[in-house]
Coordinates of C-alpha atoms in Angstrom, one line a residue:
M1184 CA 0.0 0.0 0.0
V1185 CA 1.3 3.4 -1.0
T1186 CA -0.2 6.7 0.2
M1187 CA -0.3 9.2 -2.5
P1188 CA 1.2 12.7 -2.3
S1189 CA -0.8 15.6 -3.6
E1190 CA 1.5 15.5 -6.9
A1191 CA -0.2 12.3 -7.9
A1192 CA -3.3 14.1 -9.1
C1193 CA -1.1 15.7 -11.9
D1194 CA 1.9 13.2 -12.4
S1195 CA 0.6 10.0 -14.0
E1196 CA 4.4 8.9 -14.4
L1197 CA 4.7 8.8 -10.7
I1198 CA 1.9 6.4 -10.3
G1199 CA 3.1 4.3 -13.2
D1200 CA 6.4 4.0 -11.5
L1201 CA 4.7 2.9 -8.4
L1202 CA 2.9 0.3 -10.2
V1203 CA 5.9 -1.1 -11.9
R1204 CA 7.6 -1.3 -8.4
G1205 CA 4.8 -3.4 -7.1
M1206 CA 2.1 -1.1 -5.8
Q1207 CA -1.1 -3.1 -5.2
V1208 CA -3.2 -0.6 -3.1
M1209 CA -3.1 3.1 -3.8
R1210 CA -4.3 5.1 -0.7
I1211 CA -5.8 8.4 -0.8
N1212 CA -5.8 10.4 2.3
C1213 CA -8.9 12.3 2.2
A1214 CA -7.7 14.7 5.0
H1215 CA -5.7 16.3 2.2
D1216 CA -6.5 17.8 -1.1
D1217 CA -10.1 17.7 -2.4
C1218 CA -12.6 15.5 -4.5
E1219 CA -11.3 16.8 -7.9
A1220 CA -7.8 16.0 -7.0
W1221 CA -8.9 12.6 -5.7
S1222 CA -10.6 11.9 -8.9
R1223 CA -7.6 12.8 -11.0
M1224 CA -5.4 10.4 -8.9
V1225 CA -7.9 7.5 -9.8
Q1226 CA -7.9 8.6 -13.4
N1227 CA -4.2 8.5 -13.5
L1228 CA -4.1 5.2 -11.7
R1229 CA -6.6 3.7 -14.3
Q1230 CA -4.6 5.1 -17.3
A1231 CA -1.3 3.6 -16.0
E1232 CA -3.1 0.2 -15.2
S1233 CA -4.0 0.2 -18.9
R1234 CA -0.8 1.2 -20.3
L1235 CA 1.1 -1.2 -18.2
G1236 CA -1.2 -4.3 -17.9
R1237 CA -1.3 -4.1 -14.1
T1238 CA -4.1 -3.8 -11.6
C1239 CA -4.2 -1.7 -8.4
K1240 CA -7.0 -1.2 -5.8
A1241 CA -7.7 2.3 -4.6
S1242 CA -8.4 2.9 -0.9
F1243 CA -9.8 6.1 0.4
D1244 CA -8.9 7.0 4.0
L1245 CA -11.8 9.4 5.2
A1246 CA -10.9 12.2 7.5
G1247 CA -12.4 12.0 11.0
P1248 CA -13.0 14.8 13.3
K1249 CA -10.1 16.8 14.4
L1250 CA -9.8 17.0 18.1
R1251 CA -8.2 20.2 19.6
T1252 CA -7.4 21.3 23.1
G1253 CA -8.3 24.6 24.5
P1254 CA -6.0 27.0 26.3
I1255 CA -3.7 25.1 28.7
E1256 CA -2.9 26.7 32.2
P1257 CA 0.8 27.0 32.9
G1258 CA 1.9 24.5 35.3
S1259 CA 5.0 23.5 37.3
G1260 CA 8.1 22.4 35.1
V1261 CA 8.8 18.8 34.8

């Protein structure tokens, strides 16, 4: 499994290279980029699959809630 960088949306050669090197699952981290970029990543994957005669699954990691802390009171040193 290889997690796609944002560049995978516009660089089909990157995805092709990963397929040649044995990528079997393309992971898209949906906490980054947007629907349009994710769609281009999958389009690039499908084109590379056709060109190289290989197959690869696409996995979408959905972003969950982002927990944040509030102000923290100063305390004693550790």
